[in-house]
Coordinates of C-alpha atoms in Angstrom, one line a residue:
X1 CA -12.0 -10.0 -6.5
X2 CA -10.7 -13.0 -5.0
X3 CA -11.1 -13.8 -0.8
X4 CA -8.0 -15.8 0.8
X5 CA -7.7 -16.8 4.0
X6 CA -4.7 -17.8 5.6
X7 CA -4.1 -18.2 9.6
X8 CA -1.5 -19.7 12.5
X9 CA 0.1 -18.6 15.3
X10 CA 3.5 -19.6 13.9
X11 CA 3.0 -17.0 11.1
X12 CA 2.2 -14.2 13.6
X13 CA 5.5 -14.8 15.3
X14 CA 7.6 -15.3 12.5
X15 CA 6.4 -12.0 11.1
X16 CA 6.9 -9.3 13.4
X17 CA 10.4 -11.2 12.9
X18 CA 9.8 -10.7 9.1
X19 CA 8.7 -7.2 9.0
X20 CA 11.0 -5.8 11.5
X21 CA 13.8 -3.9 9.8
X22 CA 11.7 -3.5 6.8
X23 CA 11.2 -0.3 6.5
X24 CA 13.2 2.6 4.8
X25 CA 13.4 5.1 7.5
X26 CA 16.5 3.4 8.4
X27 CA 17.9 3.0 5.0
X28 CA 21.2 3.3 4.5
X29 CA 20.6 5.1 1.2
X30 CA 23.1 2.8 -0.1
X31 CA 24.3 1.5 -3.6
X32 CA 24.2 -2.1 -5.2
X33 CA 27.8 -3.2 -5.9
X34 CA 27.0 -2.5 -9.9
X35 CA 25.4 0.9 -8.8
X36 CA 22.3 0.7 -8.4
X37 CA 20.2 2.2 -6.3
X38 CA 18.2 0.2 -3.3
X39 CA 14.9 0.1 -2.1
X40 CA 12.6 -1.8 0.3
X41 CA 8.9 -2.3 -1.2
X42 CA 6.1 -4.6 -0.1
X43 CA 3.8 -5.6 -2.6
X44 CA 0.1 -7.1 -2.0
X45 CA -0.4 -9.6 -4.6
X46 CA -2.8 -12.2 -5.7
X47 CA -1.8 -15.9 -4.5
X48 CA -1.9 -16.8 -8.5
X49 CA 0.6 -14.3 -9.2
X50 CA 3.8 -15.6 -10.0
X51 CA 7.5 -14.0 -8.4
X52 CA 8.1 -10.5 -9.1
X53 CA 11.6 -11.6 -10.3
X54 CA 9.7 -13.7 -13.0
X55 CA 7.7 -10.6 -14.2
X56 CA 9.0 -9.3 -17.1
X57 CA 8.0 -5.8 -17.3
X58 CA 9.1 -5.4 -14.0
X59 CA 12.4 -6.7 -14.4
X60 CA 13.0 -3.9 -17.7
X61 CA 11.4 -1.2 -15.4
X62 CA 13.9 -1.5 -12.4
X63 CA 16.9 -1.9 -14.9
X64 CA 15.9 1.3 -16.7
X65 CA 15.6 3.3 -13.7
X66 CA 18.9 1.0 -12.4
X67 CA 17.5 0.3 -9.4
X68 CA 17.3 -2.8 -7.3
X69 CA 13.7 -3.4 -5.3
X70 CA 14.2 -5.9 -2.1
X71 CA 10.5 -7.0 -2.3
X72 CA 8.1 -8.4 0.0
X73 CA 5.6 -10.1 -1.6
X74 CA 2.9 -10.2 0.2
X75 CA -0.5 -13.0 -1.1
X76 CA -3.2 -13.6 2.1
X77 CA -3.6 -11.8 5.3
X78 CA -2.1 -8.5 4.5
X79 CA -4.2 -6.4 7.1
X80 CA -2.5 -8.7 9.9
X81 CA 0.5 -8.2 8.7
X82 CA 0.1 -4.4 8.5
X83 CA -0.8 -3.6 12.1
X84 CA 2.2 -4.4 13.9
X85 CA 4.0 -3.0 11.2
X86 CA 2.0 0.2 11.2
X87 CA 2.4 0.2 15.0
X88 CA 6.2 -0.1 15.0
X89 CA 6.4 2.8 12.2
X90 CA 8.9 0.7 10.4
X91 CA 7.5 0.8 7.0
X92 CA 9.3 0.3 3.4
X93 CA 10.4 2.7 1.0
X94 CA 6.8 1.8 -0.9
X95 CA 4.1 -0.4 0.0
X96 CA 2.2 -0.9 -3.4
X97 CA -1.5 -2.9 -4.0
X98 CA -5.2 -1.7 -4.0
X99 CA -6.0 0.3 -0.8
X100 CA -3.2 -1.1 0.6
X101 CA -3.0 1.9 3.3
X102 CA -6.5 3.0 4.5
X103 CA -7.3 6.8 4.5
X104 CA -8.6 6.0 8.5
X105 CA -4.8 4.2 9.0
X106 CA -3.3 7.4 6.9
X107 CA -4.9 9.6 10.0
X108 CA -4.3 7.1 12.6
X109 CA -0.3 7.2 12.2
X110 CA 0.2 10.8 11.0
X111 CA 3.8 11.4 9.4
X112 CA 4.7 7.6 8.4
X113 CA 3.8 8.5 5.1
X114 CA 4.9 11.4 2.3
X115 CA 1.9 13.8 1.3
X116 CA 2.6 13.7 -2.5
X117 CA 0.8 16.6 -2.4
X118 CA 4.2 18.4 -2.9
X119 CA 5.8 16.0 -4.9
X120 CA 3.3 15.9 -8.2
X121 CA 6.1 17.5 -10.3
X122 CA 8.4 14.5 -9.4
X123 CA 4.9 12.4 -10.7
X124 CA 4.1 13.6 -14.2
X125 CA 2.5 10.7 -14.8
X126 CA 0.0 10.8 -12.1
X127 CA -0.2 14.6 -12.3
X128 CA -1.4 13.9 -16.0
X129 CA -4.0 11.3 -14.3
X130 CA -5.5 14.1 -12.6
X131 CA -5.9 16.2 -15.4
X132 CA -7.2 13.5 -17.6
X133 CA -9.3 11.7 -15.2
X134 CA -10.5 14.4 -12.2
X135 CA -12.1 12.0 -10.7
X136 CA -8.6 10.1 -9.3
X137 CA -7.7 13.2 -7.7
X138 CA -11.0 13.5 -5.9
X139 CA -9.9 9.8 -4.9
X140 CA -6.1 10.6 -3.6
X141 CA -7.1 14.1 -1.5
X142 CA -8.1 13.5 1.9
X143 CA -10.4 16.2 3.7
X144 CA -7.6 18.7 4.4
X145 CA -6.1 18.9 1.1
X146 CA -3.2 16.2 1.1
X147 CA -2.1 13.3 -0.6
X148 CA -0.8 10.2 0.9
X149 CA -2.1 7.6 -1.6
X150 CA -2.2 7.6 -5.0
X151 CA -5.3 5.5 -6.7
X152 CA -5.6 4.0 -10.2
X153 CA -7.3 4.1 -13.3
X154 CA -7.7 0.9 -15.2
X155 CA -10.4 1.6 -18.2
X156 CA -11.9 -1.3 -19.8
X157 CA -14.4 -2.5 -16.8
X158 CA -18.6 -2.4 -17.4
X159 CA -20.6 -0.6 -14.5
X160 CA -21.4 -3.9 -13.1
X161 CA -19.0 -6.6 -11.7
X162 CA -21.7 -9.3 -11.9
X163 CA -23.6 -11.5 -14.5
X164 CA -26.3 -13.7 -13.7
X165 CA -25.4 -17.5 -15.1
X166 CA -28.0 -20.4 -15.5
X167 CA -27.1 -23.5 -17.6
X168 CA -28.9 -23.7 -21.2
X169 CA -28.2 -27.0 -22.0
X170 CA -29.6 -27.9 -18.5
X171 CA -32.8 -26.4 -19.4
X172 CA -33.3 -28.5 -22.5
X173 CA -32.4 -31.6 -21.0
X174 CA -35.2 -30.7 -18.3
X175 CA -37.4 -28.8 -20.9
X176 CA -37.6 -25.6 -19.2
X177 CA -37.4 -22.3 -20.1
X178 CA -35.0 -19.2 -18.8
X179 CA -36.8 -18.0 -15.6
X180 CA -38.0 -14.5 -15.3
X181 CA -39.1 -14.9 -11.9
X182 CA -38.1 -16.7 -8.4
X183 CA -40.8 -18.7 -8.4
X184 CA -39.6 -19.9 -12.1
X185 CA -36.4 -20.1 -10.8
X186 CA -37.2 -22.1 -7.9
X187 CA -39.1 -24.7 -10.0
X188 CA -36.1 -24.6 -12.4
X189 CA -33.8 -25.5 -9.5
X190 CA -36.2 -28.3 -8.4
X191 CA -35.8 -29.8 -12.4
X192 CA -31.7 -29.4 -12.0
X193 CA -31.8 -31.4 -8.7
X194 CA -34.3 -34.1 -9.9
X195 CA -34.2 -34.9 -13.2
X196 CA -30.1 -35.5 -13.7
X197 CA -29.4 -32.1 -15.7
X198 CA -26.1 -32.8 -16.5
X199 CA -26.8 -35.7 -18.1
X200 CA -24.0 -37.7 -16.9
X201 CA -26.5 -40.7 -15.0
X202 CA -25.7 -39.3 -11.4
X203 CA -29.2 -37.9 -10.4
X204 CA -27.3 -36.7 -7.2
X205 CA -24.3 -34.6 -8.4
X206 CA -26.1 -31.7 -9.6
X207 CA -25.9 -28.4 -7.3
X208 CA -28.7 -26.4 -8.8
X209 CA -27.8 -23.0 -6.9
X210 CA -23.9 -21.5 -5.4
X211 CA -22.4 -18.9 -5.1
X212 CA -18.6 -17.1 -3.6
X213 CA -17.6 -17.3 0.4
X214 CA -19.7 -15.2 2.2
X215 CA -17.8 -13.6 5.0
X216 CA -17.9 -12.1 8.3
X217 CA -18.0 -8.1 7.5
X218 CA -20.6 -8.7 5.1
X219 CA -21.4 -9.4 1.3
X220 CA -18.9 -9.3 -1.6
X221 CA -19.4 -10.2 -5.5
X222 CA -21.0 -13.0 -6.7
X223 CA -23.1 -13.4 -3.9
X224 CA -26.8 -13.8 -3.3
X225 CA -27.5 -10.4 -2.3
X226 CA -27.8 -9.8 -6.2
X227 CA -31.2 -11.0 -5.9
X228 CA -31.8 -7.5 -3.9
X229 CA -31.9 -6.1 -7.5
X230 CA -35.4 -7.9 -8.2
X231 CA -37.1 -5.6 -5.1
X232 CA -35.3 -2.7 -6.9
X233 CA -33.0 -1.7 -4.4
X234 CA -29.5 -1.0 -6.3
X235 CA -26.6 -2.7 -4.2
X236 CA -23.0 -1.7 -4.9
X237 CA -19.9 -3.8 -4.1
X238 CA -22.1 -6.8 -3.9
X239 CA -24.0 -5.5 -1.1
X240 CA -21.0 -5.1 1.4
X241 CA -22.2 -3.5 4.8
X242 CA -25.6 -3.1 3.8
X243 CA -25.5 0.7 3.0
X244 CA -28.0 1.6 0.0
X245 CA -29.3 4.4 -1.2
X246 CA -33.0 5.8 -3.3
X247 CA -33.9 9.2 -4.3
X248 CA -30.5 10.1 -2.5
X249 CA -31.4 9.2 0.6
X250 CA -29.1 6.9 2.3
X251 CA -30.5 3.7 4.7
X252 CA -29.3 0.1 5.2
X253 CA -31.0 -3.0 3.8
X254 CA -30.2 -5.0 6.9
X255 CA -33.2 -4.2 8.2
X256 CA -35.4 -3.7 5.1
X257 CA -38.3 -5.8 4.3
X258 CA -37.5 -6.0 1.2
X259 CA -33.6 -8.2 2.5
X260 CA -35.9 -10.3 4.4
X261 CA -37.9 -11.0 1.6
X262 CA -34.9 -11.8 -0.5
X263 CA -33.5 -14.1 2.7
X264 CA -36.9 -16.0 2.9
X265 CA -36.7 -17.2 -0.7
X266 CA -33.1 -18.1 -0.1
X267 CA -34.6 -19.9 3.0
X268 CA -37.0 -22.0 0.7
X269 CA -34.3 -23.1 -2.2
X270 CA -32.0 -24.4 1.1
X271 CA -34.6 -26.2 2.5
X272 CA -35.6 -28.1 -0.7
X273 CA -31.7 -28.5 -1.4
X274 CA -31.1 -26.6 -4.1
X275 CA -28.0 -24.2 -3.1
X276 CA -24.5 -26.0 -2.0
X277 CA -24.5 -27.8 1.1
X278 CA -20.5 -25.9 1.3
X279 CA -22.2 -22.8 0.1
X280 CA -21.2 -21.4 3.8
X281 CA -18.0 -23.7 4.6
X282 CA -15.8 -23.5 1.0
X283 CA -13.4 -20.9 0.1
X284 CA -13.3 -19.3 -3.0
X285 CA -10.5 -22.2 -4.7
X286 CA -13.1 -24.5 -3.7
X287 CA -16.4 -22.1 -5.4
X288 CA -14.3 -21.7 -8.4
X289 CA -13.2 -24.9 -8.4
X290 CA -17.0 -26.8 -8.9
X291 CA -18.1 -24.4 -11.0
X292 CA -15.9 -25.5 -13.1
X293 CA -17.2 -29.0 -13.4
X294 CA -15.8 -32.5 -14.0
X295 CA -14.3 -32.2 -17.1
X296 CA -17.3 -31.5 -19.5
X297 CA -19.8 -32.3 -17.2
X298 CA -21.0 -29.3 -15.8
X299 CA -21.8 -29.4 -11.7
X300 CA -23.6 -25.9 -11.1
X301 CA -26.6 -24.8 -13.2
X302 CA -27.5 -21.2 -11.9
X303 CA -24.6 -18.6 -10.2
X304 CA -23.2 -15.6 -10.5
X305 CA -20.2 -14.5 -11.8
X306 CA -17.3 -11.9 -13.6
X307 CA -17.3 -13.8 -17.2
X308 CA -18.5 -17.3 -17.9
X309 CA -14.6 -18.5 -19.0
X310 CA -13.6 -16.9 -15.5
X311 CA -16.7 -18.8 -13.7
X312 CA -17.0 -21.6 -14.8
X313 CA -13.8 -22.5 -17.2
X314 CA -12.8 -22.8 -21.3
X315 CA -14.5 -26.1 -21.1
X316 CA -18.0 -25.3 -20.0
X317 CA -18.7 -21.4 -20.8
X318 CA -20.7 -22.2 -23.5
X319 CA -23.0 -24.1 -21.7
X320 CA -23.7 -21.0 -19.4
X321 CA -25.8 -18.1 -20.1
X322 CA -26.0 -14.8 -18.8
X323 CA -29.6 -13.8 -18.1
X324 CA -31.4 -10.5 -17.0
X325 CA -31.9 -9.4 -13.5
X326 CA -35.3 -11.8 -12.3
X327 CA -38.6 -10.0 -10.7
X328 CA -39.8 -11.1 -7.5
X329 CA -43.6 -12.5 -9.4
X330 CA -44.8 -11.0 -12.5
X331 CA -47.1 -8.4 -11.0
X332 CA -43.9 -7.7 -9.1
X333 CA -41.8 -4.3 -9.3
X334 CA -39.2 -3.6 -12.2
X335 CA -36.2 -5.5 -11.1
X336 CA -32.4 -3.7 -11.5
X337 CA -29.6 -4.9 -11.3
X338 CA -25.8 -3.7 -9.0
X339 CA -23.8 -1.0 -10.2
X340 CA -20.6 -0.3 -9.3
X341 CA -18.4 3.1 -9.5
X342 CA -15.3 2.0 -8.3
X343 CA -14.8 -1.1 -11.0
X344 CA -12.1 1.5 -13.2
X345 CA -10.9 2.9 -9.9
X346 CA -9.2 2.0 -6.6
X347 CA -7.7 3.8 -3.7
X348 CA -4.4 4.2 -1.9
X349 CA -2.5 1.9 -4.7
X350 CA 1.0 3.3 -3.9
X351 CA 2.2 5.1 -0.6
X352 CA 5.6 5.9 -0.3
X353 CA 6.9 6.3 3.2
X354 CA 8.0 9.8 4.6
X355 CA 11.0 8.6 6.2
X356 CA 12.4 7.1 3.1
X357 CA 16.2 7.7 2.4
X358 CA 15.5 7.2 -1.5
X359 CA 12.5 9.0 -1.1
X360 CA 13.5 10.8 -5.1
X361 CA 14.0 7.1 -6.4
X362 CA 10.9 5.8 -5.2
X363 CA 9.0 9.0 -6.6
X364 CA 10.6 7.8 -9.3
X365 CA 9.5 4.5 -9.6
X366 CA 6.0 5.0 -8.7
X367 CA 5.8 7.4 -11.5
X368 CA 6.8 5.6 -13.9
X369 CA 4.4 2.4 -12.9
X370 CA 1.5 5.3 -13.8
X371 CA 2.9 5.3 -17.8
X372 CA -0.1 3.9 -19.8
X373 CA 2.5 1.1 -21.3
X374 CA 3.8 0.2 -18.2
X375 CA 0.2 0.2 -16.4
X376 CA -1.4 -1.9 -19.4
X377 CA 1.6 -4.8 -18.9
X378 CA 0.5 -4.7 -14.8
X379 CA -3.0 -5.2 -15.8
X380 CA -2.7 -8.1 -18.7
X381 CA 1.0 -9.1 -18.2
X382 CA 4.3 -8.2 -20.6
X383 CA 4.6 -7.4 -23.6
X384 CA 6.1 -10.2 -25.7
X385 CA 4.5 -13.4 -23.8
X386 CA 0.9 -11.0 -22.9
X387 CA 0.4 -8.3 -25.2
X388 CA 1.6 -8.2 -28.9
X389 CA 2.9 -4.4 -29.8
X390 CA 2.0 -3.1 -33.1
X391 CA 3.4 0.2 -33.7
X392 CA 1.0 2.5 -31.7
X393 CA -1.5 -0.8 -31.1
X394 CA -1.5 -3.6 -27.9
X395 CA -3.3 -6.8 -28.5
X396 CA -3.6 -8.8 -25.6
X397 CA -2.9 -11.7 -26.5
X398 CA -4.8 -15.3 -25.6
X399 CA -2.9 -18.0 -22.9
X400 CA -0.6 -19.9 -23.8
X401 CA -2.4 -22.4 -22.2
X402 CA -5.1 -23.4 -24.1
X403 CA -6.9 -25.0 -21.2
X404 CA -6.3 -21.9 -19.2
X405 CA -8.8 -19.1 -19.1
X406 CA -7.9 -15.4 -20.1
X407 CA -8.3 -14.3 -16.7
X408 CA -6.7 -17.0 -14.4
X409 CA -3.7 -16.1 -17.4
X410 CA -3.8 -12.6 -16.7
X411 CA -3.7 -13.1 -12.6
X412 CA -1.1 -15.6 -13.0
X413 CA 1.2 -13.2 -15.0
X414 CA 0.9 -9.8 -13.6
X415 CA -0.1 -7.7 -10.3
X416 CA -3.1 -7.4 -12.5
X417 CA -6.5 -5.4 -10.8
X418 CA -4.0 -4.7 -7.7
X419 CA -1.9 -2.4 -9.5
X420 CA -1.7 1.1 -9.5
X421 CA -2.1 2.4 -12.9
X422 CA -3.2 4.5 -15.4
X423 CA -4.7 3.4 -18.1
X424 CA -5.3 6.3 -20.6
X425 CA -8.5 6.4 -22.7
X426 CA -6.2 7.3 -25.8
X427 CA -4.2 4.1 -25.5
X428 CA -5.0 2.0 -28.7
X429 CA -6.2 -1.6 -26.9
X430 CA -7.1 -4.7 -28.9
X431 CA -8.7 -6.8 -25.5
X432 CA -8.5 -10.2 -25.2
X433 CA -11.4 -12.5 -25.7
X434 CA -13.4 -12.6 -21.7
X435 CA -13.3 -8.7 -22.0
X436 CA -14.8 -9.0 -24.9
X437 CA -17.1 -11.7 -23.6
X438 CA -17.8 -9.9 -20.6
X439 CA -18.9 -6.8 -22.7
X440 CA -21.4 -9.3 -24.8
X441 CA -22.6 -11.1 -21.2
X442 CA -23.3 -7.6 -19.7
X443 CA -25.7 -6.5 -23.0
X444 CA -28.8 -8.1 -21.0
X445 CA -28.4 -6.1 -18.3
X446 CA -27.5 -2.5 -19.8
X447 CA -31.2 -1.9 -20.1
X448 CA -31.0 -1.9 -16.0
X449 CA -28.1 -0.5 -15.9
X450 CA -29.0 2.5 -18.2
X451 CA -31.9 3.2 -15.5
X452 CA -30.0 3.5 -12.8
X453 CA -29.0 7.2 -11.6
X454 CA -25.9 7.5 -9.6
X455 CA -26.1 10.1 -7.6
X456 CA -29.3 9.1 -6.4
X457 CA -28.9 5.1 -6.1
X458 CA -25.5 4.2 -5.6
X459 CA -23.4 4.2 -2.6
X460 CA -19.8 4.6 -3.2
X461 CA -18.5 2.6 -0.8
X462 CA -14.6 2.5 -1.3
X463 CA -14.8 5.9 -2.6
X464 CA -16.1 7.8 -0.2
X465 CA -14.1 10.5 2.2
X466 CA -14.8 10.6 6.4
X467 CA -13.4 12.8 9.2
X468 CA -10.9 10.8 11.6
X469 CA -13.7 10.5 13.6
X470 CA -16.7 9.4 11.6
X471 CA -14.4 6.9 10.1
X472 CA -13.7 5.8 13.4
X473 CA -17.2 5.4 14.8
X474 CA -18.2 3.9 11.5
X475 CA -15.9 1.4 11.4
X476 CA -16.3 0.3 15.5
X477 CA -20.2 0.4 14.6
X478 CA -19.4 -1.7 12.0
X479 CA -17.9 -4.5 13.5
X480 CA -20.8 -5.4 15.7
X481 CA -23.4 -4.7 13.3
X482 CA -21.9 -7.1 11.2
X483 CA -21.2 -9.7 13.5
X484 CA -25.1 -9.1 14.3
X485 CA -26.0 -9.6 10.4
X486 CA -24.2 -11.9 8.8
X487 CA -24.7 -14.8 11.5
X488 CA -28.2 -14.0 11.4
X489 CA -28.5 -14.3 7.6
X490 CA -26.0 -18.0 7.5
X491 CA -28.9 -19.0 10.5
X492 CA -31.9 -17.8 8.7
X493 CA -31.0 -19.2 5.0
X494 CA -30.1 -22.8 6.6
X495 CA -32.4 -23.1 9.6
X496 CA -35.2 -20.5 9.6
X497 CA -36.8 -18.3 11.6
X498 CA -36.5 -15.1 10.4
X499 CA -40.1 -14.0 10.4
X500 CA -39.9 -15.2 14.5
X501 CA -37.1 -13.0 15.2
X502 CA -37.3 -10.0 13.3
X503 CA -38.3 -7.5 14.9
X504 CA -36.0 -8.3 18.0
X505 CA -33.0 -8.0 15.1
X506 CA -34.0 -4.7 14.0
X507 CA -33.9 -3.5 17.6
X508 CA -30.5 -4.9 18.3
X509 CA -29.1 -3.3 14.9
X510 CA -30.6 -0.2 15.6
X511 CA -28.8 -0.3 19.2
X512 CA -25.8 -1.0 17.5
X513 CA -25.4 1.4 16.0
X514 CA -26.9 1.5 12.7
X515 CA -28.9 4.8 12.5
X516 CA -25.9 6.7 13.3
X517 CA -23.9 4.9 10.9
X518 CA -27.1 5.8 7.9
X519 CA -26.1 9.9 9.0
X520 CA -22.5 9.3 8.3
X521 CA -22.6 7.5 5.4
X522 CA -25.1 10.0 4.2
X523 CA -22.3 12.8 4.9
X524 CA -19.8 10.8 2.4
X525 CA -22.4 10.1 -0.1
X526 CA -23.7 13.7 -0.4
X527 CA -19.7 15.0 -0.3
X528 CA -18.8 12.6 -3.3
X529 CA -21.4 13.9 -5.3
X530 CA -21.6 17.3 -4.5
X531 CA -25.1 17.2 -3.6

């Protein structure tokens, strides 16, 4: 759930250079000098993930299966990487990370990679997967029956990827209570910018509202767009490209009224300075980093977040609590909050390419990185330094660290929520203390939550299956409608004018393609659940 950025025309160059010669179509099929067998994988990794060779688990895995990975390890601009690679057909025995090979690239360049449709006796890990969890191998099966990427299963994660944070100890030193609405929340904001919240005697350093980078292809977590939630409409993923659903019918909040209601407030608290200035210039190091504060002098009163340790660091989670989704007045409709089905899933975590000359060893391999042991150790890190072993029991155990919050410990030590894994439901877990934080931070919001009806509110975004050609269309429609919205909404919530240029916007998203987009994403909702 972290966004990196990384560019230069150097790197461009230097990689086709790189990934050239790569790939294990031309493998010699050849042997270590000890033995071992040899194998080209790419990994995609977070940029706090430390060197495969200093993972443990992964260390014991290849020397159990004696076999000796050349890895690429690969931590910011992995889709510019992939195209020329993809184009040149040169690919690596394995190329392992969440959806690290798009179903639309799968058709795009058919044979570069093995349908493990005939090969899920060599997996009987994953083939157990699928009987335990059906759902994965809805997930792996593309529209004509095969199998090119296999997805995960991680377990432990709430419907929702968000909480809603505002600063307790800010509201007593401004004597204010927890806001239930936006208008409370905007006079809230006005105490945290004018009355020195924090305390510290700066009556300048306080940034009332933030929240994460907001890109170009639209919204991710932790982003604004959770205020959508107080009209009713249920977003997934954040919001992401806009596609929404009610009583099963599919449209796109875009161009909803109820989106430019929710930019017109957002309008308001930037005009009387109450969201960071950098709110559209910082990067996510940057977001993290001032929610985090000045050592215990907290800089952020209301955001959103994973877990309050995560957001906003050991020091200051206590000061931060996690509130319930806010109505719009309080004759307003019943608020609800985003709901997400892919949070325990993922797609296309491990492809393994079809002209690989260990193709049996990588089978291999990827099979056994789907044993619940192995999969807990690539979500939480090894067992010895990350987990504590008991018999039948795992205890993840706390960072070593003691300034260093459970999750920036877990990222730091494992491939972590990029892995592909299986986690099984029978495995005996004793979580560490932000899962069990974020389970206690998400109690406010089960109500909403528990309201909320899948099949009839909830688009599936990442999980969802399209023909070659609806994929196509989607994704080209995509790009401009996009470019369309998400300039509009960084003009509208810094300078205005939405109310002015409406109705020309809604024209020029409908032109680019938008209703036809609606039809197709409708298709892929109604296919994933069977309606």
């Amino acid at each position: 759930m972290k966004k990196r950025i990384f560019t230069g025309v150097l790197l461009s160059s230097v990689l086709l250079g790189v990934l050239t010669g790569c790939g294990g179509g031309d493998s010699s099929g050849g042997k270590t000098k000890d033995g071992k067998t040899q194998l080209k994988a790419i990994v995609v990794k977070h940029g706090l993930t430390k060197k495969n060779k200093d993972i443990e688990w992964l260390q014991k895995l290849e020397d159990e299966l004696d076999v000796e990975i050349k890895w690429e390890e690969v931590s910011a601009d992995w889709d510019q990487k992939k195209a020329p690679m993809l184009a040149s057909g040169d690919v690596p025995d394995m190329i392992l990370g969440n959806n690290v090979v798009t179903d639309s690239e799968f058709a795009k360049f058919p044979g570069l990679f093995e349908d493990l449709s005939d090969d899920l006796d060599k997996l009987p890990n994953v083939k157990k997967m699928f009987e335990e969890k059906p759902q994965t191998k809805s997930l792996a099966t593309q529209l004509d029956d095969k199998i090119y990427g296999i997805p995960k299963y991680q377990r432990f994660w709430p419907r929702s990827a968000s909480r809603q944070y505002i600063n307790q100890d800010w509201l007593k030193n401004v004597g204010m209570e927890e806001p239930t609405t936006w208008d409370e929340l905007y006079d809230v904001l006005v105490a945290f910018k004018e009355q020195d919240a924090n305390g510290n005697g700066d009556p300048n350093d306080e940034i009332p509202m933030d929240w994460s980078p907001v890109g170009t292809g639209g919204f991710g977590y932790f982003q604004p767009m959770q205020l959508l939630g107080s009209t009713g409409i249920v977003v997934s993923e954040g919001g992401n490209s806009g596609y929404v659903a009610e009583d099963g019918k599919v449209f796109n909040f875009f161009v909803d009224d109820r989106y430019k209601e929710v930019v017109e407030f957002l309008n308001k608290c930037w005009s009387a300075g109450l969201i960071n200035s950098k709110a559209f210039s910082q990067d996510y190091s940057a977001y993290q980093s001032t929610g985090r504060g000045d050592g215990d002098i907290a800089k952020v009163g209301f955001s959103w977040g994973w877990e309050a340790s995560d957001r906003f660091g050991v020091k200051l989670q206590d000061q931060y609590l996690s509130i319930a989704p806010l109505k719009v007045s309080a004759d307003g409709v019943e608020p609800t909050w985003s709901y997400e089905t892919s949070l325990n899933y993922g797609v296309n975590c491990a492809v393994i390419s079809a002209q690989s000359a260990n193709k049996e060893k990588a089978l291999e391999f990827v099979n056994a990185l789907y044993d619940p042991e192995v999969s807990l150790q690539e979500l939480f890190g090894s067992i010895g330094p990350n987990i504590e072993k008991d018999g039948d029991t795992y205890k993840i155990l706390p960072p070593k660290d003691e300034a260093m919050d459970p999750g920036t410990w877990k990222w730091t030590s494992s491939w972590a929520d990029n892995s592909p894994m299986y986690i099984s439901d029978d495995l005996k877990v004793d979580l560490g203390s932000d899962m069990k934080a974020n389970e206690e931070q998400t109690k406010v919001l089960e109500p909403y939550l528990d309201k909320i009806v899948p099949e009839k509110q909830v688009v599936p975004w990442n999980m969802m299956k399209f023909t070659n050609e609806d994929a196509t269309t989607l994704a080209n429609n995509n790009t401009t409608l996009m470019n369309e919205a998400m300039t509009k909404f960084a003009k509208w919530v810094t300078k205005g004018g939405i109310d002015k240029e409406w109705n020309q916007y809604v024209e020029t998203m409908k032109k680019g393609g938008l209703e036809q987009n609606v039809e197709i994403v409708q298709k892929g909702f109604d296919q994933f659940y069977g309606n």
